[in-house]
Coordinates of C-alpha atoms in Angstrom, one line a residue:
M1 CA 38.4 31.1 57.6
D2 CA 39.3 31.4 61.1
F3 CA 37.4 34.1 63.4
K4 CA 40.7 35.0 65.5
R5 CA 42.3 35.6 62.3
L6 CA 39.5 37.7 61.5
R7 CA 39.7 39.9 64.7
I8 CA 43.1 40.6 63.9
L9 CA 42.4 42.5 61.1
R10 CA 39.6 44.0 62.5
E11 CA 41.8 45.0 65.2
L12 CA 44.5 46.3 62.7
A13 CA 41.5 48.1 60.6
D14 CA 40.9 50.1 64.1
R15 CA 44.2 50.5 65.7
G16 CA 46.1 51.5 62.5
S17 CA 49.7 49.6 63.0
V18 CA 50.9 46.2 63.5
G19 CA 52.9 47.4 66.5
A20 CA 49.4 48.7 67.8
T21 CA 47.3 45.6 66.9
A22 CA 50.2 43.3 68.8
E23 CA 50.1 45.8 72.0
A24 CA 46.3 45.4 72.2
L25 CA 46.3 41.8 72.0
G26 CA 48.8 40.9 74.2
V27 CA 51.4 38.9 71.4
T28 CA 54.3 40.1 69.0
P29 CA 54.1 42.5 65.8
S30 CA 55.7 38.9 64.1
A31 CA 52.8 36.9 65.4
V32 CA 50.3 39.3 64.6
S33 CA 52.0 39.4 60.5
Q34 CA 51.9 35.6 60.2
Q35 CA 48.3 35.4 61.3
L36 CA 47.6 37.8 58.8
K37 CA 49.6 36.4 55.9
T38 CA 48.1 32.9 56.7
L39 CA 44.7 34.7 56.6
Q40 CA 45.5 36.1 53.0
D41 CA 46.8 33.2 51.5
E42 CA 43.4 31.2 53.1
L43 CA 41.1 34.4 51.2
G44 CA 43.2 34.6 47.9
V45 CA 42.9 38.2 48.2
V46 CA 45.5 40.6 48.8
L47 CA 44.2 42.5 52.1
M48 CA 47.4 44.4 53.3
E49 CA 49.9 46.5 51.5
K50 CA 53.3 48.3 52.4
S51 CA 52.8 51.8 53.6
G52 CA 56.3 54.0 54.3
R53 CA 57.1 51.1 57.2
G54 CA 53.7 50.4 58.0
V55 CA 51.0 49.0 56.4
R56 CA 47.6 49.6 55.1
L57 CA 44.3 47.5 54.3
T58 CA 43.6 47.2 50.5
E59 CA 39.7 47.8 49.5
A60 CA 39.5 44.2 49.9
G61 CA 41.2 43.9 53.3
A62 CA 38.9 47.0 54.6
A63 CA 35.6 44.8 53.5
M64 CA 36.9 41.7 55.3
A65 CA 37.7 43.9 58.4
R66 CA 34.0 45.1 58.4
A67 CA 32.6 41.9 57.4
A68 CA 34.8 40.7 60.6
A69 CA 32.7 43.1 62.8
E70 CA 29.9 41.5 61.5
V71 CA 30.6 38.4 62.6
A72 CA 31.8 39.7 66.2
V73 CA 28.5 40.8 66.5
A74 CA 27.0 37.6 65.4
M75 CA 29.7 35.9 67.8
A76 CA 28.7 38.6 70.6
R77 CA 24.9 37.8 70.5
A78 CA 25.3 34.3 70.7
E79 CA 27.3 34.5 73.9
A80 CA 24.9 36.8 75.2
T81 CA 21.6 33.9 74.2
V82 CA 24.0 31.6 76.3
D83 CA 24.4 34.4 79.4
T84 CA 21.0 34.5 79.5
Y85 CA 20.5 31.0 79.8
R86 CA 23.5 30.5 82.1
R87 CA 22.2 33.8 84.3
G88 CA 25.8 34.6 83.9
W89 CA 27.3 38.0 83.5
Q90 CA 30.5 39.5 82.3
T91 CA 32.0 40.0 85.5
Q92 CA 34.0 43.2 84.8
V93 CA 32.9 46.2 82.8
K94 CA 35.6 49.1 81.9
A95 CA 33.9 53.1 81.0
A96 CA 35.4 56.0 80.1
F97 CA 33.7 59.3 81.2
F98 CA 34.9 62.5 80.5
P99 CA 35.1 65.3 83.7
S100 CA 31.6 66.8 83.3
A101 CA 29.8 63.4 82.7
A102 CA 31.4 61.8 85.7
E103 CA 30.4 64.7 88.2
M104 CA 27.0 64.8 86.7
L105 CA 26.4 60.7 86.1
L106 CA 28.7 58.4 88.0
P107 CA 27.4 59.1 91.6
G108 CA 24.1 57.9 90.5
L109 CA 25.3 55.1 88.3
L110 CA 27.2 53.4 90.8
H111 CA 24.2 52.7 93.1
R112 CA 23.1 50.9 90.2
V113 CA 24.9 48.8 88.7
K114 CA 24.8 47.5 92.2
E115 CA 22.0 45.8 91.4
I116 CA 24.4 43.4 89.2
D117 CA 26.3 41.0 91.8
G118 CA 29.5 40.2 91.0
L119 CA 30.1 42.8 88.5
R120 CA 33.5 45.0 89.1
F121 CA 32.8 48.3 87.3
E122 CA 35.5 50.1 86.6
A123 CA 35.5 54.1 86.1
H124 CA 38.2 55.8 84.5
L125 CA 38.9 59.6 83.0
E126 CA 39.4 60.1 79.5
D127 CA 39.5 63.9 77.9
P128 CA 39.9 64.1 74.6
G129 CA 38.4 66.3 71.7
V130 CA 35.7 65.2 69.3
A131 CA 38.2 63.2 67.2
G132 CA 39.0 61.1 70.1
F133 CA 36.0 59.9 71.9
A134 CA 35.6 57.1 68.9
G135 CA 38.9 55.4 69.2
L136 CA 38.7 54.9 72.6
A137 CA 35.7 52.2 72.0
A138 CA 38.9 49.8 71.3
D139 CA 40.4 49.8 75.0
Y140 CA 37.0 50.5 77.1
D141 CA 33.3 48.8 77.0
I142 CA 31.8 51.8 77.1
V143 CA 32.8 55.5 76.7
L144 CA 30.7 58.6 77.2
A145 CA 31.2 61.2 74.6
H146 CA 30.2 64.6 73.7
S147 CA 29.5 66.8 70.9
V148 CA 27.9 69.9 69.9
D149 CA 27.4 68.5 66.0
G150 CA 24.6 65.9 67.6
P151 CA 25.1 62.3 67.8
E152 CA 25.6 61.0 64.0
V153 CA 29.1 62.1 64.7
F154 CA 30.2 59.1 66.4
A155 CA 27.5 57.5 64.3
R156 CA 29.8 57.3 61.4
R157 CA 32.2 55.3 63.0
G158 CA 30.4 52.0 63.4
L159 CA 29.5 52.2 66.8
V160 CA 26.9 51.7 68.8
V161 CA 25.5 55.3 70.0
V162 CA 22.8 55.5 72.7
P163 CA 21.8 59.2 73.3
L164 CA 21.9 60.1 76.9
L165 CA 21.6 63.6 77.2
N166 CA 20.6 67.2 75.0
E167 CA 22.5 69.7 77.5
P168 CA 22.1 73.6 76.8
L169 CA 25.1 75.9 76.6
D170 CA 24.7 79.1 78.4
V171 CA 26.8 81.5 78.4
A172 CA 28.5 82.4 81.9
I173 CA 28.8 85.9 83.3
P174 CA 30.3 87.7 86.6
S175 CA 27.6 87.9 89.0
G176 CA 28.3 91.7 88.6
H177 CA 28.8 92.0 85.1
V178 CA 26.2 94.5 82.8
L179 CA 25.1 91.4 80.8
A180 CA 23.7 89.6 84.0
S181 CA 20.2 92.0 84.1
K182 CA 19.1 90.4 80.4
P183 CA 17.5 87.2 80.8
S184 CA 18.7 86.1 77.5
L185 CA 22.0 86.9 75.0
T186 CA 22.7 87.4 71.8
A187 CA 26.1 86.8 69.8
Q188 CA 26.4 91.0 69.3
D189 CA 25.8 90.7 72.8
V190 CA 28.7 88.9 74.0
V191 CA 31.1 88.7 71.3
G192 CA 33.2 92.4 72.4
F193 CA 34.1 90.9 75.6
P194 CA 37.1 88.6 76.5
W195 CA 36.2 84.7 76.5
M196 CA 37.7 81.6 79.0
G197 CA 37.5 79.8 76.2
V198 CA 38.3 76.0 75.9
P199 CA 41.4 74.3 73.5
E200 CA 40.7 74.2 69.5
G201 CA 39.1 70.5 68.7
F202 CA 37.1 70.7 72.2
P203 CA 33.2 70.8 71.5
F204 CA 32.5 73.9 72.9
D205 CA 35.4 76.1 71.1
T206 CA 32.4 75.2 67.9
V207 CA 30.1 77.3 69.6
L208 CA 32.2 80.1 70.2
Q209 CA 33.0 79.7 66.7
Q210 CA 29.3 80.4 65.8
I211 CA 29.1 83.2 67.9
E212 CA 31.9 84.5 66.0
A213 CA 30.0 84.5 62.5
Q214 CA 26.8 85.3 63.4
A215 CA 28.3 88.9 65.4
G216 CA 30.7 89.2 62.0
T217 CA 34.0 89.4 64.0
T218 CA 36.4 87.3 66.2
A219 CA 36.0 87.2 70.0
V220 CA 39.3 87.4 72.4
R221 CA 40.3 84.0 73.6
A222 CA 42.2 85.2 76.9
Q223 CA 42.6 82.1 78.8
L224 CA 41.9 78.1 77.5
F225 CA 41.4 75.7 79.7
A226 CA 39.8 72.4 79.3
D227 CA 38.2 72.3 83.2
L228 CA 35.2 73.4 83.4
R229 CA 36.0 74.2 87.2
V230 CA 38.7 76.1 86.3
L231 CA 36.4 78.3 83.6
E232 CA 34.1 78.8 86.1
A233 CA 36.9 80.3 88.8
L234 CA 38.2 82.7 86.0
V235 CA 34.6 84.0 85.4
S236 CA 33.7 84.3 88.9
S237 CA 36.7 86.4 89.6
G238 CA 35.5 88.6 86.8
H239 CA 38.0 87.7 84.1
G240 CA 35.5 87.2 81.3
L241 CA 32.7 85.1 79.8
S242 CA 32.5 81.1 79.2
L243 CA 30.4 78.5 77.5
L244 CA 29.1 76.1 80.5
P245 CA 26.7 73.0 80.4
R246 CA 23.9 73.9 82.3
Y247 CA 23.2 70.7 83.8
T248 CA 26.9 70.5 85.1
S249 CA 27.2 74.2 86.0
L250 CA 23.4 74.6 87.1
G251 CA 24.6 73.8 90.9
N252 CA 27.2 76.3 91.2
Q253 CA 25.2 79.4 89.6
G254 CA 25.7 82.2 92.2
R255 CA 28.6 81.6 93.3
G256 CA 30.3 84.6 91.4
F257 CA 29.3 83.5 87.9
V258 CA 25.1 83.4 86.5
L259 CA 24.2 81.5 83.1
R260 CA 22.3 82.8 80.6
P261 CA 21.1 81.3 77.6
L262 CA 21.9 82.2 73.8
T263 CA 19.3 83.1 71.1
G264 CA 20.2 82.5 67.4
V265 CA 23.0 80.3 67.9
T266 CA 22.8 76.5 68.3
A267 CA 24.1 76.1 71.8
R268 CA 24.2 72.6 73.3
R269 CA 25.7 69.2 73.6
S270 CA 24.7 65.4 72.3
I271 CA 26.2 63.0 75.5
V272 CA 26.2 60.0 74.5
A273 CA 27.6 56.6 75.3
L274 CA 29.5 54.7 72.8
A275 CA 30.2 51.2 72.1
R276 CA 31.8 48.7 69.7
P277 CA 28.7 47.1 68.4
E278 CA 29.7 43.3 69.6
V279 CA 30.8 44.6 73.0
A280 CA 26.9 46.4 73.0
A281 CA 25.4 43.2 72.1
R282 CA 26.6 41.4 75.7
T283 CA 24.2 41.3 78.4
T284 CA 25.8 42.7 81.3
I285 CA 26.6 46.0 78.8
Q286 CA 22.8 46.4 77.9
S287 CA 21.8 46.4 81.5
V288 CA 25.1 48.5 82.5
L289 CA 23.4 51.3 79.3
G290 CA 20.3 50.6 80.3
M291 CA 21.3 52.2 83.7
L292 CA 23.0 54.8 82.4
K293 CA 20.0 56.0 80.3
A294 CA 17.9 55.6 83.3
E295 CA 20.6 58.0 85.6
A296 CA 20.9 60.6 82.6
K297 CA 16.6 60.8 82.5
A298 CA 16.5 61.1 86.3
L299 CA 19.2 63.7 86.0
A300 CA 17.5 65.8 83.1
D301 CA 13.9 65.5 85.3
G302 CA 15.5 66.9 87.9
L303 CA 17.3 69.8 86.8
E304 CA 14.5 71.0 84.2
K305 CA 12.3 71.8 87.5
V306 CA 14.7 74.1 89.2

């Protein structure tokens, strides 16, 4: 059984098409198809079947793809052991950050990763909806992701999930607003005002849906933006309320808006680092993940004292 062919099968399971698998591996689609046919002949079971113009994995194919992932983990652990004895390091790490995670964690992390001699750390900006974060792990060593439904939403995708921050989401209110004098707010307090929201599929909209359910009425989503700084600007200008992450926005509080906690609604987001199991087993990736955890803890400890 050829490990390279197993890897191709695993990539097909993750990427969903022969074309995408070929592009990721830098080969032609016909080469991918030929290698998968050879693997199928070697195993003596049907791994793929036609589906429209493409293919999909059979039950046996999906099972073998999961086994291929386990083999990849074992190979990565063996490579990590060799790294330890050779005192060698992975020379390049690619990480994906959503915007507010980059703002909070990237400056300090870049100082920390300088401890790893010879490492080239590449940070890239990615801002998908919740469902899109797991797929990024196919193209990055580490993916920073967030969800209002807890880390479990990512663990179900077979990824290593490293919790970093559990960040409250507060209601941002214009400084002179009638609600600004209240120390905390309920769903009934806020639902009747215009909202500067986020597009459907982004985590904060789930919390606004909770507010609507709790209050028994629909909120007016006057404007929708995924950029937190735009939302802050709209609230500061008096256009309505918004949900903002506390750690990210606390430093700007007072510049035309104030933050107030919500009661009776689960309003917080989990910020995590994601990696494929075989990637997370590498010595260098373990070191960078440890640095991310240390940076997140330092940030949370400092902000909670404010």
